[in-house]
Short mmCIF file of C-alpha atoms and ligand atoms in Angstrom, two decimals:
data_model
loop_
_atom_site.label_atom_id
_atom_site.label_comp_id
_atom_site.label_asym_id
_atom_site.label_seq_id
_atom_site.Cartn_x
_atom_site.Cartn_y
_atom_site.Cartn_z
CA MET G 857 -8.25 3.60 16.84
CA ASP G 858 -7.24 6.89 18.39
CA ASP G 859 -10.01 9.50 17.97
CA ASN G 860 -7.31 12.14 17.73
CA LEU G 861 -6.27 10.49 14.50
CA HIS G 862 -9.71 10.57 12.98
CA GLN G 863 -13.34 11.23 13.86
CA LEU G 864 -16.56 12.11 12.04
CA ARG G 865 -17.83 15.68 12.06
CA CYS G 866 -21.30 16.64 10.90
CA PHE G 867 -21.09 18.97 7.93
CA GLY G 868 -24.30 20.71 9.00
CA CYS G 869 -24.19 21.24 12.77
CA GLY G 870 -20.56 20.38 13.57
CA THR G 871 -21.44 17.57 15.99
CA ARG G 872 -18.56 15.13 16.37
CA VAL G 873 -18.99 11.40 16.81
CA PRO G 874 -16.30 8.84 17.43
CA ARG G 875 -16.08 7.03 14.12
CA GLY G 876 -18.07 3.89 14.98
CA GLU G 877 -21.20 5.70 16.07
CA ALA G 878 -22.54 6.96 12.76
CA LYS G 879 -25.98 5.56 11.89
CA PRO G 880 -26.19 3.07 9.00
CA ASP G 881 -27.38 5.85 6.65
CA PHE G 882 -24.48 8.15 7.63
CA ARG G 883 -26.87 10.97 8.55
CA CYS G 884 -26.36 13.05 11.69
CA ALA G 885 -28.78 12.05 14.46
CA LEU G 886 -29.26 15.73 15.37
CA CYS G 887 -29.64 17.59 12.07
CA GLY G 888 -29.74 14.91 9.37
CA ASP G 889 -26.76 16.23 7.41
CA LEU G 890 -23.78 14.17 6.24
CA PHE G 891 -20.41 13.63 7.91
CA GLU G 892 -16.83 14.41 6.99
CA VAL G 893 -13.78 12.63 8.35
CA GLU G 894 -11.54 15.01 10.28
CA TYR G 895 -8.09 14.60 11.73
CA PRO G 896 -7.83 16.70 14.89
CA GLY G 897 -4.11 16.03 15.33
CA TRP G 898 -3.27 17.83 12.11
CA SER G 899 -4.23 21.22 13.43
CA GLN G 900 -1.92 20.90 16.47
CA ARG G 901 1.26 22.42 15.09
CA GLY G 902 4.33 20.58 16.35
CA GLY G 903 2.12 17.71 17.60
CA ASN G 904 3.20 14.10 17.01
CA ASP G 905 0.20 13.38 14.76
CA ARG G 906 0.85 16.24 12.33
CA PRO G 907 2.65 14.95 9.24
CA ASN G 908 5.72 16.82 7.98
CA ALA G 909 5.20 18.23 4.48
CA GLY G 910 8.77 17.89 3.21
CA ALA G 911 9.14 14.33 4.46
CA LEU G 912 5.80 13.34 2.90
CA LYS G 913 6.69 14.62 -0.55
CA TRP G 914 9.90 12.62 -0.50
CA LEU G 915 8.26 9.48 0.90
CA TRP G 916 5.37 9.48 -1.60
CA ARG G 917 7.74 9.80 -4.53
CA GLU G 918 9.97 7.00 -3.19
CA ARG G 919 6.96 4.70 -2.96
CA ARG G 920 6.44 4.95 -6.70
CA CYS G 921 9.50 2.70 -7.06
CA SER G 922 8.41 0.25 -4.35
CA SER G 923 6.98 -3.20 -5.06
CA GLU G 924 4.92 -3.34 -1.83
CA ALA G 925 1.20 -3.80 -2.61
CA LEU G 926 0.12 -0.72 -0.65
CA ASP G 927 2.81 1.47 -2.20
CA ARG G 928 1.67 0.47 -5.67
CA SER G 929 -1.77 1.92 -4.98
CA GLY G 930 -2.14 5.58 -5.91
CA VAL G 931 -4.48 5.91 -2.93
CA TRP G 932 -2.55 4.11 -0.18
CA ARG G 933 0.73 5.61 -1.38
CA PHE G 934 -0.62 8.67 0.43
CA ARG G 935 -1.65 6.72 3.53
CA GLU G 936 -0.32 9.34 5.97
CA MET G 937 -3.32 11.39 4.76
CA LEU G 938 -5.64 8.43 5.39
CA PRO G 939 -5.25 7.34 9.02
CA ILE G 940 -8.66 5.65 9.00
CA LEU G 941 -7.83 1.96 9.55
CA ASN G 942 -6.72 0.12 12.68
CA SER G 943 -4.27 -1.71 10.45
CA PHE G 944 -3.21 -0.90 6.91
CA GLY G 945 -3.00 -4.68 6.50
CA ASN G 946 -6.80 -4.55 6.11
CA ALA G 947 -6.61 -2.38 3.01
CA VAL G 948 -8.42 -3.86 0.00
CA THR G 949 -6.63 -2.67 -3.11
CA LEU G 950 -6.67 -3.28 -6.86
CA GLN G 951 -3.71 -0.93 -7.43
CA GLU G 952 -6.05 1.97 -8.10
CA GLY G 953 -4.99 5.58 -8.64
CA ASN G 954 -1.70 6.77 -10.13
CA THR G 955 -3.78 7.79 -13.13
CA PRO G 956 -2.30 9.79 -16.01
CA LEU G 957 -2.47 13.55 -16.37
CA TYR G 958 -2.54 14.35 -20.09
CA HIS G 959 -1.94 17.66 -21.80
CA LEU G 960 -4.66 18.35 -24.42
CA PRO G 961 -2.77 20.09 -27.24
CA ARG G 962 -5.59 20.41 -29.81
CA ILE G 963 -8.15 21.58 -27.31
CA SER G 964 -5.62 24.00 -25.77
CA LYS G 965 -4.89 25.48 -29.19
CA ALA G 966 -8.55 25.76 -30.15
CA LEU G 967 -9.44 27.56 -26.92
CA GLY G 968 -6.30 29.70 -26.75
CA ILE G 969 -5.48 28.40 -23.28
CA ASP G 970 -2.06 26.68 -23.42
CA GLN G 971 -2.26 24.66 -20.26
CA ILE G 972 -5.34 22.43 -20.39
CA PHE G 973 -4.90 18.97 -18.90
CA ALA G 974 -7.09 15.94 -18.33
CA LYS G 975 -6.70 13.91 -15.16
CA HIS G 976 -8.04 10.62 -16.46
CA GLN G 977 -9.71 8.78 -13.61
CA GLY G 978 -11.21 6.41 -16.17
CA MET G 979 -7.80 4.72 -16.18
CA ASN G 980 -8.57 3.06 -12.84
CA PRO G 981 -9.01 -0.73 -12.48
CA THR G 982 -12.78 -0.74 -13.07
CA GLY G 983 -12.67 2.24 -15.43
CA SER G 984 -13.89 5.07 -13.21
CA PHE G 985 -12.91 7.42 -10.39
CA LYS G 986 -15.06 5.38 -8.00
CA ASP G 987 -12.19 2.95 -7.38
CA THR G 988 -10.23 5.49 -5.36
CA GLY G 989 -13.08 5.84 -2.89
CA MET G 990 -14.07 2.21 -2.93
CA THR G 991 -10.65 1.01 -1.79
CA THR G 992 -10.88 3.12 1.39
CA ALA G 993 -14.53 2.47 2.28
CA MET G 994 -14.36 -1.25 1.44
CA SER G 995 -11.32 -1.54 3.70
CA ILE G 996 -13.39 -0.10 6.55
CA ALA G 997 -16.22 -2.56 5.80
CA LYS G 998 -13.77 -5.43 5.95
CA GLU G 999 -12.05 -4.21 9.10
CA ARG G 1000 -15.41 -3.86 10.85
CA GLY G 1001 -16.42 -7.38 9.97
CA PHE G 1002 -19.35 -6.71 7.62
CA GLU G 1003 -20.47 -9.61 5.46
CA TRP G 1004 -22.60 -7.54 3.07
CA VAL G 1005 -22.01 -4.18 1.38
CA ALA G 1006 -24.50 -2.31 -0.81
CA CYS G 1007 -24.95 0.71 -3.06
CA ALA G 1008 -27.48 2.39 -5.32
CA SER G 1009 -25.84 3.42 -8.54
CA THR G 1010 -25.99 4.88 -12.01
CA GLY G 1011 -23.45 2.17 -12.86
CA ASN G 1012 -19.91 3.11 -11.94
CA THR G 1013 -20.25 2.87 -8.18
CA SER G 1014 -21.81 -0.56 -8.56
CA ALA G 1015 -19.01 -1.75 -10.85
CA ALA G 1016 -16.35 -0.54 -8.44
CA MET G 1017 -18.12 -1.84 -5.35
CA ALA G 1018 -18.69 -5.27 -6.87
CA ALA G 1019 -15.02 -5.58 -7.79
CA TYR G 1020 -13.67 -4.48 -4.41
CA ALA G 1021 -16.18 -6.63 -2.54
CA ALA G 1022 -15.01 -9.63 -4.56
CA ARG G 1023 -11.40 -8.83 -3.65
CA ALA G 1024 -12.33 -8.45 0.02
CA GLY G 1025 -14.38 -11.66 0.04
CA LEU G 1026 -17.57 -9.76 0.93
CA ARG G 1027 -21.05 -10.06 -0.62
CA ALA G 1028 -22.34 -7.14 -2.69
CA LEU G 1029 -25.90 -5.88 -3.25
CA VAL G 1030 -26.46 -3.42 -6.09
CA LEU G 1031 -29.62 -1.38 -6.79
CA ILE G 1032 -29.70 0.20 -10.25
CA PRO G 1033 -32.43 2.10 -12.09
CA ASP G 1034 -34.00 -0.30 -14.58
CA GLY G 1035 -32.99 0.46 -18.17
CA LYS G 1036 -31.12 3.64 -17.27
CA ILE G 1037 -27.50 2.56 -16.96
CA ALA G 1038 -24.90 1.80 -19.61
CA TRP G 1039 -24.46 -1.89 -20.44
CA GLY G 1040 -20.71 -1.86 -19.86
CA LYS G 1041 -21.28 -0.95 -16.23
CA LEU G 1042 -24.08 -3.45 -15.68
CA SER G 1043 -21.90 -6.20 -17.14
CA GLN G 1044 -19.15 -5.38 -14.66
CA ALA G 1045 -21.40 -5.78 -11.61
CA MET G 1046 -22.51 -9.16 -12.96
CA ASP G 1047 -18.98 -10.27 -13.78
CA TYR G 1048 -17.67 -9.40 -10.31
CA GLY G 1049 -20.47 -11.43 -8.75
CA ALA G 1050 -22.78 -8.86 -7.17
CA VAL G 1051 -26.45 -9.47 -6.45
CA THR G 1052 -27.82 -6.93 -8.93
CA CYS G 1053 -31.37 -5.62 -8.66
CA GLN G 1054 -32.80 -3.58 -11.52
CA VAL G 1055 -35.42 -1.46 -9.79
CA LYS G 1056 -38.31 0.25 -11.55
CA THR G 1057 -37.36 3.74 -10.42
CA ASP G 1058 -34.59 6.27 -11.00
CA PHE G 1059 -31.27 6.62 -9.15
CA ASP G 1060 -32.82 8.82 -6.48
CA GLY G 1061 -35.51 6.19 -5.88
CA CYS G 1062 -32.87 3.45 -5.65
CA LEU G 1063 -30.91 5.37 -3.02
CA LYS G 1064 -34.03 6.08 -0.99
CA LEU G 1065 -34.97 2.41 -1.08
CA LEU G 1066 -31.49 1.28 -0.11
CA ILE G 1067 -31.40 3.61 2.90
CA GLN G 1068 -34.52 1.80 4.17
CA VAL G 1069 -32.85 -1.57 3.56
CA VAL G 1070 -29.64 -0.78 5.47
CA LYS G 1071 -31.67 0.44 8.43
CA GLU G 1072 -33.24 -3.02 8.65
CA ALA G 1073 -30.30 -5.30 7.93
CA HIS G 1074 -26.63 -5.35 8.89
CA ILE G 1075 -25.35 -4.11 5.53
CA TYR G 1076 -22.62 -1.52 5.04
CA LEU G 1077 -23.70 1.36 2.80
CA LEU G 1078 -21.09 2.27 0.20
CA ASN G 1079 -22.70 5.22 -1.56
CA SER G 1080 -20.84 8.51 -1.40
CA VAL G 1081 -22.84 9.50 1.69
CA ASN G 1082 -20.27 7.22 3.35
CA PRO G 1083 -17.54 9.68 4.37
CA PHE G 1084 -14.79 7.06 4.04
CA ARG G 1085 -15.44 6.92 0.28
CA LEU G 1086 -14.55 10.58 0.04
CA GLU G 1087 -11.25 10.02 1.81
CA GLY G 1088 -10.07 7.89 -1.10
CA GLN G 1089 -11.62 10.24 -3.63
CA LYS G 1090 -9.56 13.12 -2.29
CA THR G 1091 -6.27 11.47 -3.32
CA PRO G 1092 -6.33 12.54 -7.01
CA ALA G 1093 -5.81 16.04 -5.60
CA PHE G 1094 -2.47 14.84 -4.19
CA GLU G 1095 -1.53 13.31 -7.52
CA ILE G 1096 -2.41 16.51 -9.38
CA ALA G 1097 -0.37 18.65 -6.99
CA GLU G 1098 2.55 16.23 -7.20
CA ALA G 1099 2.41 16.23 -11.02
CA PHE G 1100 2.70 20.04 -11.02
CA ASP G 1101 5.59 19.87 -8.56
CA TRP G 1102 3.31 21.09 -5.75
CA ASN G 1103 2.16 24.17 -7.67
CA VAL G 1104 -1.56 23.64 -7.96
CA PRO G 1105 -3.47 24.49 -11.17
CA ASP G 1106 -5.69 27.57 -11.27
CA HIS G 1107 -8.85 25.63 -12.11
CA LEU G 1108 -10.21 22.16 -11.54
CA ILE G 1109 -13.42 21.31 -13.40
CA VAL G 1110 -15.48 18.36 -12.18
CA PRO G 1111 -18.76 16.76 -13.34
CA GLY G 1112 -21.63 16.92 -10.85
CA GLY G 1113 -24.02 14.03 -10.21
CA ASN G 1114 -24.66 13.03 -6.61
CA LEU G 1115 -22.17 15.86 -5.91
CA ALA G 1116 -19.68 14.15 -3.62
CA ASN G 1117 -16.58 14.08 -5.77
CA SER G 1118 -16.13 17.83 -6.09
CA SER G 1119 -16.04 18.24 -2.32
CA ALA G 1120 -13.76 15.21 -1.89
CA LEU G 1121 -11.19 16.80 -4.20
CA GLY G 1122 -11.63 20.12 -2.45
CA LYS G 1123 -10.98 18.40 0.87
CA GLY G 1124 -7.78 16.93 -0.54
CA PHE G 1125 -6.51 20.35 -1.61
CA ARG G 1126 -7.62 21.98 1.66
CA GLU G 1127 -5.81 19.40 3.74
CA MET G 1128 -2.64 19.77 1.69
CA LYS G 1129 -2.76 23.51 2.28
CA GLU G 1130 -3.35 23.02 5.99
CA LEU G 1131 -0.27 20.80 6.23
CA GLY G 1132 1.89 23.15 4.14
CA LEU G 1133 2.19 20.85 1.10
CA VAL G 1134 0.77 23.49 -1.24
CA ALA G 1135 0.34 27.25 -0.99
CA ARG G 1136 -3.19 27.53 -2.32
CA VAL G 1137 -6.29 25.70 -3.50
CA PRO G 1138 -7.56 25.75 -7.13
CA ARG G 1139 -10.94 27.17 -8.06
CA ILE G 1140 -13.22 24.15 -8.21
CA SER G 1141 -16.12 24.34 -10.67
CA VAL G 1142 -18.93 21.82 -11.05
CA VAL G 1143 -20.68 21.13 -14.35
CA GLN G 1144 -24.07 19.41 -14.61
CA ALA G 1145 -26.14 18.29 -17.57
CA GLU G 1146 -28.91 20.80 -18.37
CA GLY G 1147 -31.59 18.16 -17.75
CA ALA G 1148 -30.13 17.15 -14.37
CA ASN G 1149 -29.07 20.47 -12.90
CA PRO G 1150 -30.49 20.90 -9.39
CA LEU G 1151 -27.32 22.55 -8.07
CA VAL G 1152 -27.20 25.05 -10.93
CA ARG G 1153 -30.81 25.99 -10.13
CA SER G 1154 -29.93 26.23 -6.48
CA PHE G 1155 -27.18 28.75 -7.23
CA LYS G 1156 -29.53 30.72 -9.48
CA ASN G 1157 -32.42 30.76 -7.02
CA SER G 1158 -30.77 30.97 -3.61
CA LYS G 1159 -27.00 31.30 -4.10
CA GLY G 1160 -26.59 27.65 -3.11
CA ALA G 1161 -28.56 27.90 0.15
CA GLU G 1162 -31.56 25.72 -0.80
CA MET G 1163 -31.99 22.94 -3.32
CA GLU G 1164 -35.18 21.72 -4.99
CA PRO G 1165 -34.94 18.21 -6.48
CA VAL G 1166 -35.65 17.91 -10.21
CA GLU G 1167 -36.77 15.04 -12.40
CA ALA G 1168 -33.52 14.23 -14.16
CA HIS G 1169 -33.06 13.56 -17.88
CA THR G 1170 -29.78 13.26 -19.74
CA ARG G 1171 -28.04 10.73 -21.95
CA ALA G 1172 -25.01 11.13 -19.70
CA THR G 1173 -26.59 8.45 -17.53
CA ALA G 1174 -23.87 8.53 -14.86
CA ILE G 1175 -25.06 11.98 -13.76
CA ARG G 1176 -28.80 11.49 -14.27
CA ILE G 1177 -29.52 12.48 -10.67
CA GLY G 1178 -32.22 14.90 -9.56
CA ASN G 1179 -31.81 14.90 -5.78
CA PRO G 1180 -28.08 14.81 -5.07
CA ALA G 1181 -27.23 13.76 -1.53
CA SER G 1182 -24.04 15.81 -1.15
CA TRP G 1183 -25.24 19.07 -2.69
CA ARG G 1184 -24.41 21.13 0.41
CA LYS G 1185 -20.82 19.93 0.39
CA ALA G 1186 -20.47 20.76 -3.31
CA ALA G 1187 -22.03 24.20 -2.88
CA ARG G 1188 -19.61 24.97 -0.07
CA ILE G 1189 -16.50 23.95 -2.00
CA ILE G 1190 -17.55 25.99 -5.06
CA GLN G 1191 -18.12 29.04 -2.86
CA ASP G 1192 -15.00 28.60 -0.74
CA THR G 1193 -12.68 28.19 -3.72
CA GLY G 1194 -14.30 30.84 -5.96
CA GLY G 1195 -15.41 28.32 -8.59
CA TRP G 1196 -18.57 28.23 -10.70
CA CYS G 1197 -21.56 25.96 -11.07
CA LEU G 1198 -22.93 25.65 -14.58
CA ASP G 1199 -24.83 23.36 -16.90
CA VAL G 1200 -24.36 22.26 -20.50
CA THR G 1201 -26.69 20.93 -23.19
CA GLU G 1202 -26.82 17.42 -24.67
CA ALA G 1203 -25.22 18.70 -27.89
CA GLU G 1204 -22.44 20.43 -25.96
CA ILE G 1205 -21.71 17.20 -24.09
CA ALA G 1206 -21.64 15.11 -27.27
CA ILE G 1207 -19.35 17.57 -29.08
CA ALA G 1208 -16.96 17.80 -26.11
CA LYS G 1209 -16.85 14.03 -25.82
CA ALA G 1210 -15.90 13.68 -29.49
CA GLU G 1211 -13.19 16.33 -29.07
CA ILE G 1212 -11.70 14.45 -26.11
CA GLY G 1213 -11.85 11.31 -28.23
CA ALA G 1214 -9.97 13.09 -31.01
CA GLU G 1215 -7.15 13.75 -28.51
CA GLY G 1216 -6.67 9.97 -28.35
CA LEU G 1217 -8.09 9.76 -24.83
CA GLY G 1218 -11.83 9.31 -24.90
CA CYS G 1219 -14.10 9.36 -21.88
CA GLU G 1220 -17.70 8.64 -20.99
CA PRO G 1221 -20.35 11.30 -21.62
CA ALA G 1222 -20.59 12.38 -17.97
CA SER G 1223 -16.88 13.21 -18.01
CA ALA G 1224 -17.17 15.33 -21.15
CA VAL G 1225 -19.33 17.91 -19.35
CA THR G 1226 -16.03 19.24 -17.98
CA LEU G 1227 -14.76 20.33 -21.39
CA ALA G 1228 -18.19 21.64 -22.39
CA GLY G 1229 -18.18 23.64 -19.14
CA LEU G 1230 -14.66 24.95 -19.74
CA LYS G 1231 -15.69 26.27 -23.16
CA LYS G 1232 -18.59 28.10 -21.59
CA LEU G 1233 -16.45 29.55 -18.82
CA GLN G 1234 -13.88 30.73 -21.32
CA THR G 1235 -16.55 32.42 -23.45
CA GLN G 1236 -17.83 34.17 -20.34
CA GLY G 1237 -14.30 35.41 -19.55
CA ALA G 1238 -14.07 33.43 -16.31
CA ILE G 1239 -10.88 31.63 -17.37
CA GLN G 1240 -7.88 33.49 -18.80
CA SER G 1241 -5.47 32.29 -21.48
CA GLY G 1242 -2.45 32.14 -19.15
CA GLU G 1243 -4.18 29.98 -16.53
CA THR G 1244 -3.76 26.25 -15.94
CA VAL G 1245 -6.89 24.11 -16.13
CA VAL G 1246 -7.39 20.48 -15.14
CA LEU G 1247 -10.49 18.63 -16.35
CA LEU G 1248 -11.38 15.62 -14.27
CA LEU G 1249 -12.35 12.80 -16.62
CA THR G 1250 -14.29 10.44 -14.42
CA GLY G 1251 -15.00 7.41 -16.63
CA HIS G 1252 -13.47 5.38 -19.45
CA THR G 1253 -14.81 5.70 -22.99
CA LEU G 1254 -15.66 1.97 -23.14
CA LYS G 1255 -18.12 2.32 -20.27
CA ASP G 1256 -20.78 3.58 -22.66
CA ALA G 1257 -19.86 2.46 -26.18
CA ASP G 1258 -23.51 2.71 -27.32
CA TYR G 1259 -23.44 6.47 -26.81
CA THR G 1260 -20.27 6.85 -28.85
CA ILE G 1261 -21.50 4.69 -31.70
CA GLU G 1262 -24.82 6.52 -31.85
CA PHE G 1263 -22.98 9.85 -31.99
CA HIS G 1264 -20.78 8.76 -34.90
CA ARG G 1265 -23.72 7.18 -36.73
CA GLY G 1266 -25.64 10.42 -36.30
CA THR G 1267 -28.52 8.90 -34.33
CA LEU G 1268 -27.68 10.23 -30.85
CA LEU G 1269 -29.09 13.74 -30.93
CA LYS G 1270 -32.57 14.83 -31.92
CA ASP G 1271 -32.88 17.58 -34.53
CA GLU G 1272 -33.90 20.15 -31.95
CA GLU G 1273 -30.93 19.20 -29.76
CA LYS G 1274 -28.37 19.76 -32.50
CA ALA G 1275 -30.05 22.78 -34.10
CA GLY G 1276 -27.44 25.32 -35.18
CA ARG G 1277 -24.52 22.97 -34.49
CA GLU G 1278 -24.98 20.47 -37.34
CA LYS G 1279 -21.76 21.47 -39.11
CA GLU G 1280 -19.64 21.20 -35.97
CA ILE G 1281 -21.15 17.80 -35.20
CA ASP G 1282 -20.71 16.48 -38.73
CA GLY G 1283 -17.05 17.56 -38.64
CA LEU G 1284 -16.48 15.34 -35.63
CA ARG G 1285 -18.41 12.27 -36.78
CA ARG G 1286 -16.34 9.26 -37.92
CA ASN G 1287 -18.84 6.59 -38.81
CA ALA G 1288 -17.56 3.15 -39.82
CA GLN G 1289 -17.93 2.46 -43.55
CA ALA G 1290 -18.90 -0.71 -45.39
CA VAL G 1291 -16.08 -1.41 -47.85
CA GLU G 1292 -15.51 -4.12 -50.43
CA ALA G 1293 -12.57 -6.48 -49.87
CA ILE G 1294 -10.36 -4.94 -52.56
CA PRO G 1295 -7.42 -2.52 -52.05
CA SER G 1296 -8.80 0.17 -54.36
CA ALA G 1297 -11.99 0.34 -52.31
CA VAL G 1298 -9.99 0.76 -49.09
CA LEU G 1299 -7.77 3.41 -50.68
CA ALA G 1300 -10.83 5.25 -51.98
CA THR G 1301 -11.96 5.77 -48.40
CA LEU G 1302 -8.71 7.68 -47.73
CA LYS G 1303 -9.38 9.98 -50.66
CA ASP G 1304 -12.89 10.61 -49.42
CA THR G 1305 -11.54 11.60 -46.01
CA ALA G 1306 -8.84 13.84 -47.48
CA GLY G 1307 -11.39 15.55 -49.74
N1 F0G H 1227 -18.86 10.99 -13.63
C1 F0G H 1227 -19.14 9.67 -13.63
C2 F0G H 1227 -18.57 8.84 -14.73
C3 F0G H 1227 -19.94 9.11 -12.62
O1 F0G H 1227 -20.19 7.81 -12.63
C4 F0G H 1227 -20.46 9.95 -11.62
C5 F0G H 1227 -21.32 9.42 -10.56
C6 F0G H 1227 -20.13 11.31 -11.67
C7 F0G H 1227 -19.33 11.80 -12.69
C8 F0G H 1227 -20.62 12.27 -10.65
O2 F0G H 1227 -19.92 12.18 -9.43
O3 F0G H 1227 -21.84 11.77 -7.94
O4 F0G H 1227 -19.66 12.47 -7.01
O5 F0G H 1227 -21.03 14.07 -8.33
N2 F0G H 1227 -21.77 8.24 -10.55
C9 F0G H 1227 -22.49 7.64 -9.45
C10 F0G H 1227 -22.65 6.14 -9.65
C11 F0G H 1227 -23.65 8.35 -8.97
O6 F0G H 1227 -23.59 5.55 -9.10
O7 F0G H 1227 -21.81 5.55 -10.32
P1 F0G H 1227 -20.65 12.66 -8.09
#
């Protein structure tokens, strides 16, 4: 592979390494920070390696009608932006990406912002945004001849990794925090055949443990510290821009957990701007759960310069992370794009999730922080009524059915969590009812609802 096409650059000290030389934990040998993939040829205007914006837009649209396996992937459809493999024949794909962008009419009306959309990454093959990054990084693992891949996970990464490993014919090792992930996700890792270890620690402990493991054994690490994951995760930015006819939205709002996805999307927009595909980059804001908010604290205490880990608690288990690996990257993208970093309460998350459900979409709790965050930003005057907003919904509603059922039964939130919002919550609850097997009993339930 030509290093002019791609190389790794340390996010902290700028050191460049030819792609094969990164250590197994993907930390810079000099400063310990994480890497980004960069494409030196793109900055040489007129150079052979710099893609042509007009030609790309045409080509990517044409591929939507193609029946070639790679063209049918919403990640590899943009492969000119992903020159990371020796051969695209090594790509491991489950036809990920090409996810829907939905307008949210009720939410738009309620907030007085006409143009609110949801980019639903839960509509990927394993039900979360992780698939877009897993297809790229798993392809690298396969091309480099690894037999084993591994991740620590709050559930979605492990589901995606297990599925892609199965497709690639590789073995998968999953470390998950015991008792702290949603059953839907755990069942996926089992179904796709991963070796799944429930470890008596939290996500941060699992990741720490796994880093030690990959230093001792020849196992390819597929957490989002792996920069090739982020290459795939940048592609929804291309889809969003394409959907708006290459006029980017004003705001993109993303949930924050291990804090890689926000910067991946930012990278996608930045690269499009560099190549002349779009004129500007949206403001990217990151929303965390109040009980798992180390980046929010970092912005409050040091304007994003330092981060103290926290002990994380939230029922949005996907983002129950207290020591996020990619926090520096996320801080940078928020600052560079003029976005915000904020947190939302458990009640705000539950209400927002029910409202997204009422739009006929649904999502998992971690995704709903985006709407809860938007409401807060609007109240603070940070988002204007004429602006276009895209919420990134990261996971499918069926990932965590227990959460949804508990909300509608009224057992999810403690009294102190819902204090002052009981009416709003009750208005959204739709508990299932026990009904006798006679028509009049069924019809009576309609009257009750109407009343
Ligand atoms: N939303 C969902 C549904 C997630 O699963 C995650 C992360 C995030 C948001 C946060 O993304 O980490 O890039 O800031 N889940 C990881 C996992 C940690 O193991 O599945 P991030």
